[in-house]
PDB file of N, CA and C in Angstrom:
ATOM      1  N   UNK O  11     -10.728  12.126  -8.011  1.00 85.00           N
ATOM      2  CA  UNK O  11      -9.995  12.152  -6.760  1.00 85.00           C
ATOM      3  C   UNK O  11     -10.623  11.153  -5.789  1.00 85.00           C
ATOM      4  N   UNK O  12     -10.332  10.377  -5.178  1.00 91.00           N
ATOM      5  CA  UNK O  12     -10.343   9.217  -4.271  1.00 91.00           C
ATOM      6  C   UNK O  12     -10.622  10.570  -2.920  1.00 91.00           C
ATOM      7  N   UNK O  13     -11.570   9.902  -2.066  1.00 95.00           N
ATOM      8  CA  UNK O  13     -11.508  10.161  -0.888  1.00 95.00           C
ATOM      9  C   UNK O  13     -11.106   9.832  -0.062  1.00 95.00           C
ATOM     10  N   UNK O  14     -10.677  10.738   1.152  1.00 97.00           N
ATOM     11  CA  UNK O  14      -9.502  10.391   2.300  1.00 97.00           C
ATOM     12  C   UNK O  14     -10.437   9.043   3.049  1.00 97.00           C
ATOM     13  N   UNK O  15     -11.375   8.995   3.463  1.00 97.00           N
ATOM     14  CA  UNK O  15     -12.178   7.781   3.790  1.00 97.00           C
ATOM     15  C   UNK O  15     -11.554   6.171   2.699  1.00 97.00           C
ATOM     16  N   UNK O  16     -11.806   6.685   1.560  1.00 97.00           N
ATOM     17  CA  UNK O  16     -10.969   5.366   1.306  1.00 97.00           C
ATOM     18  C   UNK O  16      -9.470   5.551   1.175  1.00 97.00           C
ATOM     19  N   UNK O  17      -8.816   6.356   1.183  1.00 97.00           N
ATOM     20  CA  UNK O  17      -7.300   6.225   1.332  1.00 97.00           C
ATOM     21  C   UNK O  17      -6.910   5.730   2.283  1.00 97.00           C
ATOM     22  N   UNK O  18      -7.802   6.333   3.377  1.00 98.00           N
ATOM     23  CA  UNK O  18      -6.916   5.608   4.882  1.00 98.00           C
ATOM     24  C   UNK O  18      -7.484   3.922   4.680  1.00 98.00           C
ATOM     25  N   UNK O  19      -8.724   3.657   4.356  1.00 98.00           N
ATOM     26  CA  UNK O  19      -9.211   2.262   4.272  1.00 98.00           C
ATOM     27  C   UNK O  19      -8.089   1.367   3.428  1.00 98.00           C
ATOM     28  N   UNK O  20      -7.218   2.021   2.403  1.00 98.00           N
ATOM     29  CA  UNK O  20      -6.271   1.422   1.503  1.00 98.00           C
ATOM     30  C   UNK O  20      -4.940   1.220   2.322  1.00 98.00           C
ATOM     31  N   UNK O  21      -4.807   2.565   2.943  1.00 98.00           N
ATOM     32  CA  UNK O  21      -3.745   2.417   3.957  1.00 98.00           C
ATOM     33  C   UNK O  21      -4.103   1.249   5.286  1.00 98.00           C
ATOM     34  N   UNK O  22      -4.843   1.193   5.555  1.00 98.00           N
ATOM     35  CA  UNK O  22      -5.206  -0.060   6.837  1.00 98.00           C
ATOM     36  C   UNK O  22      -5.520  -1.189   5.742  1.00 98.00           C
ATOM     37  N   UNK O  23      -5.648  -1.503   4.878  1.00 98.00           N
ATOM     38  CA  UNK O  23      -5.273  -2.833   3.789  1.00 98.00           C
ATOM     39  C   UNK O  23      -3.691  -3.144   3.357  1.00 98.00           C
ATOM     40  N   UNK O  24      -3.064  -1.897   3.047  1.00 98.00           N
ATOM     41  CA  UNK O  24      -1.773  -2.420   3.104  1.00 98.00           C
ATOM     42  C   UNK O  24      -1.212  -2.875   4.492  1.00 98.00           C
ATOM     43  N   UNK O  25      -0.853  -2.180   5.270  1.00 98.00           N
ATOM     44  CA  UNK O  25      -0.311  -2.131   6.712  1.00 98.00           C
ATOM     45  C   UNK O  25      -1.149  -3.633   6.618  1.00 98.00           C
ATOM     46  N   UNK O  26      -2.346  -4.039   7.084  1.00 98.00           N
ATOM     47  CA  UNK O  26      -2.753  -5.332   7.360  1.00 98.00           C
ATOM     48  C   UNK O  26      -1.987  -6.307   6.745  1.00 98.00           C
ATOM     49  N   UNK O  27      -1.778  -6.293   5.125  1.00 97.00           N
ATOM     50  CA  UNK O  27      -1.170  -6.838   4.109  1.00 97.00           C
ATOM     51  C   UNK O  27       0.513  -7.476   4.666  1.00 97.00           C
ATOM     52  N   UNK O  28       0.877  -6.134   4.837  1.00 96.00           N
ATOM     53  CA  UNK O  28       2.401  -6.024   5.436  1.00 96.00           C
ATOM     54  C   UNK O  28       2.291  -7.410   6.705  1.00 96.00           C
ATOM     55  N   UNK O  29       1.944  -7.109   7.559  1.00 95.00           N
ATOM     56  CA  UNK O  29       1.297  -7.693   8.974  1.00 95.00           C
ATOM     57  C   UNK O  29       1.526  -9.063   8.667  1.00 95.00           C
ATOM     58  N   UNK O  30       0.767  -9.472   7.454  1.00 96.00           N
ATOM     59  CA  UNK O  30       0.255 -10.965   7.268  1.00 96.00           C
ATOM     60  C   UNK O  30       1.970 -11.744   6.810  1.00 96.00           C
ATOM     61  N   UNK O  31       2.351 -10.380   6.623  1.00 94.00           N
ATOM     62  CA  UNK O  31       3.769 -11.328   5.469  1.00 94.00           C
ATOM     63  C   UNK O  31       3.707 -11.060   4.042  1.00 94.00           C
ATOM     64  N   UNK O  32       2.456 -10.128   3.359  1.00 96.00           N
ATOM     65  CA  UNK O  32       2.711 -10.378   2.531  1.00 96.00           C
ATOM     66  C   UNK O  32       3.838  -8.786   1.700  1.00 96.00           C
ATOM     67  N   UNK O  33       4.820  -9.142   0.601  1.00 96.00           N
ATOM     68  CA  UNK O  33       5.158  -8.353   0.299  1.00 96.00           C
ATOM     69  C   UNK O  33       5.165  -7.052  -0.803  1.00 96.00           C
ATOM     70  N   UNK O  34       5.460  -6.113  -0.854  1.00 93.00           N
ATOM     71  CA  UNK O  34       4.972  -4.942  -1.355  1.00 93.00           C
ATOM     72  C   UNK O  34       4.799  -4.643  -2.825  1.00 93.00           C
ATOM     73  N   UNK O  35       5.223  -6.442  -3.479  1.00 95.00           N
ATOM     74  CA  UNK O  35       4.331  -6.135  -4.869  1.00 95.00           C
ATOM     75  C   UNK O  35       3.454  -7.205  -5.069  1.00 95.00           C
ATOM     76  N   UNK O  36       2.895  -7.517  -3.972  1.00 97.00           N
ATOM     77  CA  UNK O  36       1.700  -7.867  -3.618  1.00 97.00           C
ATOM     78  C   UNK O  36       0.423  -6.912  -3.840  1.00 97.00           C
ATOM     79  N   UNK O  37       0.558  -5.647  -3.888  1.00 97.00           N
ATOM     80  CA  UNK O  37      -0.438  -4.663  -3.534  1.00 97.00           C
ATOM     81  C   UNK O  37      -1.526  -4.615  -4.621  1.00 97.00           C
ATOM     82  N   UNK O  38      -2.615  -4.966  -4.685  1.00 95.00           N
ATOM     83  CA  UNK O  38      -3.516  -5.388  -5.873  1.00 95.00           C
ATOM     84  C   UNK O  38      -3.667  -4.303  -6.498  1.00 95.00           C
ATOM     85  N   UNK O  39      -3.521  -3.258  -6.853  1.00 93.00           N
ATOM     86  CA  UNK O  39      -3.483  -1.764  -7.795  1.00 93.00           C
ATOM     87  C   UNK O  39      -2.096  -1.887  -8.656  1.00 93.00           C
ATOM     88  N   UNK O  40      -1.446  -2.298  -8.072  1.00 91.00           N
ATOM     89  CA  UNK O  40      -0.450  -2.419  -9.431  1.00 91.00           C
ATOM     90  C   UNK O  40      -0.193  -2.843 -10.416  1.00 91.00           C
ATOM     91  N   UNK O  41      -0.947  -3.946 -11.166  1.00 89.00           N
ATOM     92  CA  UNK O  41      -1.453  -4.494 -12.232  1.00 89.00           C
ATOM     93  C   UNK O  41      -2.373  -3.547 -12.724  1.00 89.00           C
ATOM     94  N   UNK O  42      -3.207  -3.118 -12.424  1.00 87.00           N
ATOM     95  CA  UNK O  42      -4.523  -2.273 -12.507  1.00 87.00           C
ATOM     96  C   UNK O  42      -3.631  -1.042 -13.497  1.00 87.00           C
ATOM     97  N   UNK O  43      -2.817  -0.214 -12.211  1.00 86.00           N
ATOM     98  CA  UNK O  43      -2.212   0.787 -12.752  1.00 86.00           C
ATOM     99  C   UNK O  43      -1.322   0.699 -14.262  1.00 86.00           C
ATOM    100  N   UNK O  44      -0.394  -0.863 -13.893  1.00 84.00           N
ATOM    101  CA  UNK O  44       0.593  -1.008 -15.278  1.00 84.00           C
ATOM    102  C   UNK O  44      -0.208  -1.593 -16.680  1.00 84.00           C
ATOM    103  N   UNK O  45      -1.325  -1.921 -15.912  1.00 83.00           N
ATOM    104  CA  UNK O  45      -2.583  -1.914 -17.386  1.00 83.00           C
ATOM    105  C   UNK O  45      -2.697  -0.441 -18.052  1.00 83.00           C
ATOM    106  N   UNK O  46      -3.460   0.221 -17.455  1.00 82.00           N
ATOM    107  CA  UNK O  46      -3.998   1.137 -17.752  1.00 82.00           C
ATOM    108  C   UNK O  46      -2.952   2.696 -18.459  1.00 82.00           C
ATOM    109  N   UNK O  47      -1.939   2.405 -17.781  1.00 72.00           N
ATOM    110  CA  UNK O  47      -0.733   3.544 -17.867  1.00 72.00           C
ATOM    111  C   UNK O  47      -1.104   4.405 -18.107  1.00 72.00           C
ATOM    112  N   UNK O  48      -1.235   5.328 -19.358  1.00 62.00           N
ATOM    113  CA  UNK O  48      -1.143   6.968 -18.910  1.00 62.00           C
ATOM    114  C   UNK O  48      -3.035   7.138 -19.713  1.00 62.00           C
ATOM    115  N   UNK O  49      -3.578   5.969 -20.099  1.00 64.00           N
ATOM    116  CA  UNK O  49      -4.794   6.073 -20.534  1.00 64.00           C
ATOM    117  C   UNK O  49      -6.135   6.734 -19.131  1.00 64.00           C
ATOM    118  N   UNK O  50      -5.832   6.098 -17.611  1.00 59.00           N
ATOM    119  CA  UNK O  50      -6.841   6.836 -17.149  1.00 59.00           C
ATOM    120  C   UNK O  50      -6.317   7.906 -16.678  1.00 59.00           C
ATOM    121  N   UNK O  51      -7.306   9.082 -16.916  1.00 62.00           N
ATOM    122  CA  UNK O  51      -7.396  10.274 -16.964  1.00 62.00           C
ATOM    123  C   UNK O  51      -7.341  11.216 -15.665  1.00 62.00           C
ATOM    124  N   UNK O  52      -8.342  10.356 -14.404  1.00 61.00           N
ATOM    125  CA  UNK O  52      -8.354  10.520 -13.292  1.00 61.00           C
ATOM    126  C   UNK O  52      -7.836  10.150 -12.151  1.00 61.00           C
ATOM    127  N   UNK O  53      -6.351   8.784 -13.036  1.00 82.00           N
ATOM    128  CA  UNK O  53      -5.570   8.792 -11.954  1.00 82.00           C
ATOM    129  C   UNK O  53      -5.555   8.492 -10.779  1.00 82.00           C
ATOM    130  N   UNK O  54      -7.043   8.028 -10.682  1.00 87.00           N
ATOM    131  CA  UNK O  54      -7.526   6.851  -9.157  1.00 87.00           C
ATOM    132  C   UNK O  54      -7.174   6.224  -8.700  1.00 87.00           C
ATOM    133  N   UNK O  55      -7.034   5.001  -9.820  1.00 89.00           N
ATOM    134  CA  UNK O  55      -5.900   3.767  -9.004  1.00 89.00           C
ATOM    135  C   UNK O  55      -4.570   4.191  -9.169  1.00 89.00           C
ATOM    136  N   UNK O  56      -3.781   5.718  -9.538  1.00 89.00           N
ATOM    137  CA  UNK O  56      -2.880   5.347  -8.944  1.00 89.00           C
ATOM    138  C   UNK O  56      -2.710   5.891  -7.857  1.00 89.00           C
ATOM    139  N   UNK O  57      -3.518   6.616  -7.616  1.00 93.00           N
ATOM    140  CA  UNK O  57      -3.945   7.238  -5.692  1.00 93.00           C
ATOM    141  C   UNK O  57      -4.044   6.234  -5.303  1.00 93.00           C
ATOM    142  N   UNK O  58      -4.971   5.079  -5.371  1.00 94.00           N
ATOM    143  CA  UNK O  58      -5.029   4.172  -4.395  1.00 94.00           C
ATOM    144  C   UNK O  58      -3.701   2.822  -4.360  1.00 94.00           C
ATOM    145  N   UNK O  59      -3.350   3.087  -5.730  1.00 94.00           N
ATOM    146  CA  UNK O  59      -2.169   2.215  -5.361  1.00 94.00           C
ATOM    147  C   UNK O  59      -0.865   2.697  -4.050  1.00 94.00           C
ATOM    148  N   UNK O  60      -0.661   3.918  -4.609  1.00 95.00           N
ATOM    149  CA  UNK O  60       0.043   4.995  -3.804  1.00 95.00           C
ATOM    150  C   UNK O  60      -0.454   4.734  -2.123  1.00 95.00           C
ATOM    151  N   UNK O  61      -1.909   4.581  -1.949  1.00 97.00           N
ATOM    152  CA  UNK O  61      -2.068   4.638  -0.570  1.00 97.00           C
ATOM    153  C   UNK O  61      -1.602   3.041   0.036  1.00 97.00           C
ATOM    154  N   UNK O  62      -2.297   2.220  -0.623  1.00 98.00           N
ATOM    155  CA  UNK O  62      -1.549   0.869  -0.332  1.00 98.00           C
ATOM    156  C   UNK O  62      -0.305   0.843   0.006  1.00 98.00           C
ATOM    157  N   UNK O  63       0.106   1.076  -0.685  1.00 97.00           N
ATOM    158  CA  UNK O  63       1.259   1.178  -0.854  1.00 97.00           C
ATOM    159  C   UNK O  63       2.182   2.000   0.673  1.00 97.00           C
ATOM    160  N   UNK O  64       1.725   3.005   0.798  1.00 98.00           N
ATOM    161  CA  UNK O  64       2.035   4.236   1.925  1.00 98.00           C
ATOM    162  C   UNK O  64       1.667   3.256   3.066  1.00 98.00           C
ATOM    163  N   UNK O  65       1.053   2.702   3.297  1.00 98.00           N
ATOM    164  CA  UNK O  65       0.266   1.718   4.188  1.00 98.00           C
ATOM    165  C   UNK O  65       1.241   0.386   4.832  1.00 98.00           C
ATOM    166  N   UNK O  66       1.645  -0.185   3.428  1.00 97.00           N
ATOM    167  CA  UNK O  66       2.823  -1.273   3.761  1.00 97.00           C
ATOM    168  C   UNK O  66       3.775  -0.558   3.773  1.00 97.00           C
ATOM    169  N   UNK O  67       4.430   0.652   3.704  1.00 97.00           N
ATOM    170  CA  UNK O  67       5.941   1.044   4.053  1.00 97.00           C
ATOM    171  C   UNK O  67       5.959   1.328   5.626  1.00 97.00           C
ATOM    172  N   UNK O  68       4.512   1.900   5.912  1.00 97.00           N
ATOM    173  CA  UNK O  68       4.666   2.393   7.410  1.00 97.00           C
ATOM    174  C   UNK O  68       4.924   1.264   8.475  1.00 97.00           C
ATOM    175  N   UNK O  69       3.961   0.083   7.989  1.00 96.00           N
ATOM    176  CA  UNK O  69       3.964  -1.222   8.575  1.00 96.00           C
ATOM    177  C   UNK O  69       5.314  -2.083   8.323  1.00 96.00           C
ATOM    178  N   UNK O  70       6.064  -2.166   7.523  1.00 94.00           N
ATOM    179  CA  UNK O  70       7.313  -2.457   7.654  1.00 94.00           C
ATOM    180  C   UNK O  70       8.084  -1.576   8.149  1.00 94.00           C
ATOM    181  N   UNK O  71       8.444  -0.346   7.853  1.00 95.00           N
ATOM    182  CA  UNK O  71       9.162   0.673   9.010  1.00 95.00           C
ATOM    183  C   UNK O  71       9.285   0.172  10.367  1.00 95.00           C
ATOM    184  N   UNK O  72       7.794   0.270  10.782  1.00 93.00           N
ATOM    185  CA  UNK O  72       7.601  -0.326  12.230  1.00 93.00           C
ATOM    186  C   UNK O  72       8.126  -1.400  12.443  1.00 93.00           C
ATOM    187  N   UNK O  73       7.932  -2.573  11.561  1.00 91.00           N
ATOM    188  CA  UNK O  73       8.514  -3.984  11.908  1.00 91.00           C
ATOM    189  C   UNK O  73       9.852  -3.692  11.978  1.00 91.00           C
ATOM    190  N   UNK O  74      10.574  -3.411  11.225  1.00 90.00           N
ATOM    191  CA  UNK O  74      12.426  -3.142  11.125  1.00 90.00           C
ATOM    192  C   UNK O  74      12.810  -2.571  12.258  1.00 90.00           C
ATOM    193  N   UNK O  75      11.836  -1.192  13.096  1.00 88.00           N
ATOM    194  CA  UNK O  75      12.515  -0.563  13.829  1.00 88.00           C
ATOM    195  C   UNK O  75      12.351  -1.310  15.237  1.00 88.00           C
ATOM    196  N   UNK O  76      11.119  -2.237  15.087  1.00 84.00           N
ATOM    197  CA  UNK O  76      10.923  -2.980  16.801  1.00 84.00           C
ATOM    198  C   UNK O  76      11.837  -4.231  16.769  1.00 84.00           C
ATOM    199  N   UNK O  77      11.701  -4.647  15.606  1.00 77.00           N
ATOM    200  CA  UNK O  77      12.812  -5.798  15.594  1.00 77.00           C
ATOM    201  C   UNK O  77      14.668  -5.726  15.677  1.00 77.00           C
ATOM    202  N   UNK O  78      14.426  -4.844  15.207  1.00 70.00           N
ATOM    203  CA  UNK O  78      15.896  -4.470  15.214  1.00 70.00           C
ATOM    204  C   UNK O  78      16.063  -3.773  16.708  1.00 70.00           C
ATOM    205  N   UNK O  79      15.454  -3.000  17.425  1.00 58.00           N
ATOM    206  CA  UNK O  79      15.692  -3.003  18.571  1.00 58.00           C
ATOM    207  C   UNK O  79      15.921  -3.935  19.537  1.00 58.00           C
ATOM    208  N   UNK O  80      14.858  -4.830  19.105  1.00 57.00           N
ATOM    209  CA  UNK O  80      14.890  -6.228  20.268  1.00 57.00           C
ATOM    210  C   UNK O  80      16.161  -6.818  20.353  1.00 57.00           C
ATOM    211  N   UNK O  81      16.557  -6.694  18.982  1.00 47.00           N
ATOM    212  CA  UNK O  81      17.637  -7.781  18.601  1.00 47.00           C
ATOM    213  C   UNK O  81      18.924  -7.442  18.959  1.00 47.00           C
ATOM    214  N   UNK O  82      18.967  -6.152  19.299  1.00 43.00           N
ATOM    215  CA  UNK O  82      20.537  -5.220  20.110  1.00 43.00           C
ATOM    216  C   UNK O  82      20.688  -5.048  21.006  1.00 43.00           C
TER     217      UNK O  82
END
């Protein structure tokens, strides 16, 4: 099990990620994960892909909803 200390650290790497432009299969755990598939046991990276991941949806959410406001 991944600790919430690094989940949120994964989550403030995506969101940053998002920020820069970059997009959401960008997220460096997902290679990791589609390597490994159902071989690791503990399922780490795909917690941390998952948090990345959770990280750039929130940060685009936000972008769509301020931009799209501005823009109406």
């Amino acid at each position: 099990m991944v600790s919430v200390e690094v989940i949120v650290e994964l989550q403030e790497r995506g969101a940053e990620a998002r920020a820069r432009g970059a997009g959401w299969e960008e997220n460096p755990f997902l290679r990791i994960v589609a390597l490994l598939g159902t071989f690791d046991q503990t399922n780490h990276w795909e917690e941390k892909r998952q948090a990345w991941q959770f990280g750039w949806a929130i940060e685009n959410a936000y972008r769509i909803a301020y931009f799209d406001d501005r823009v109406s």
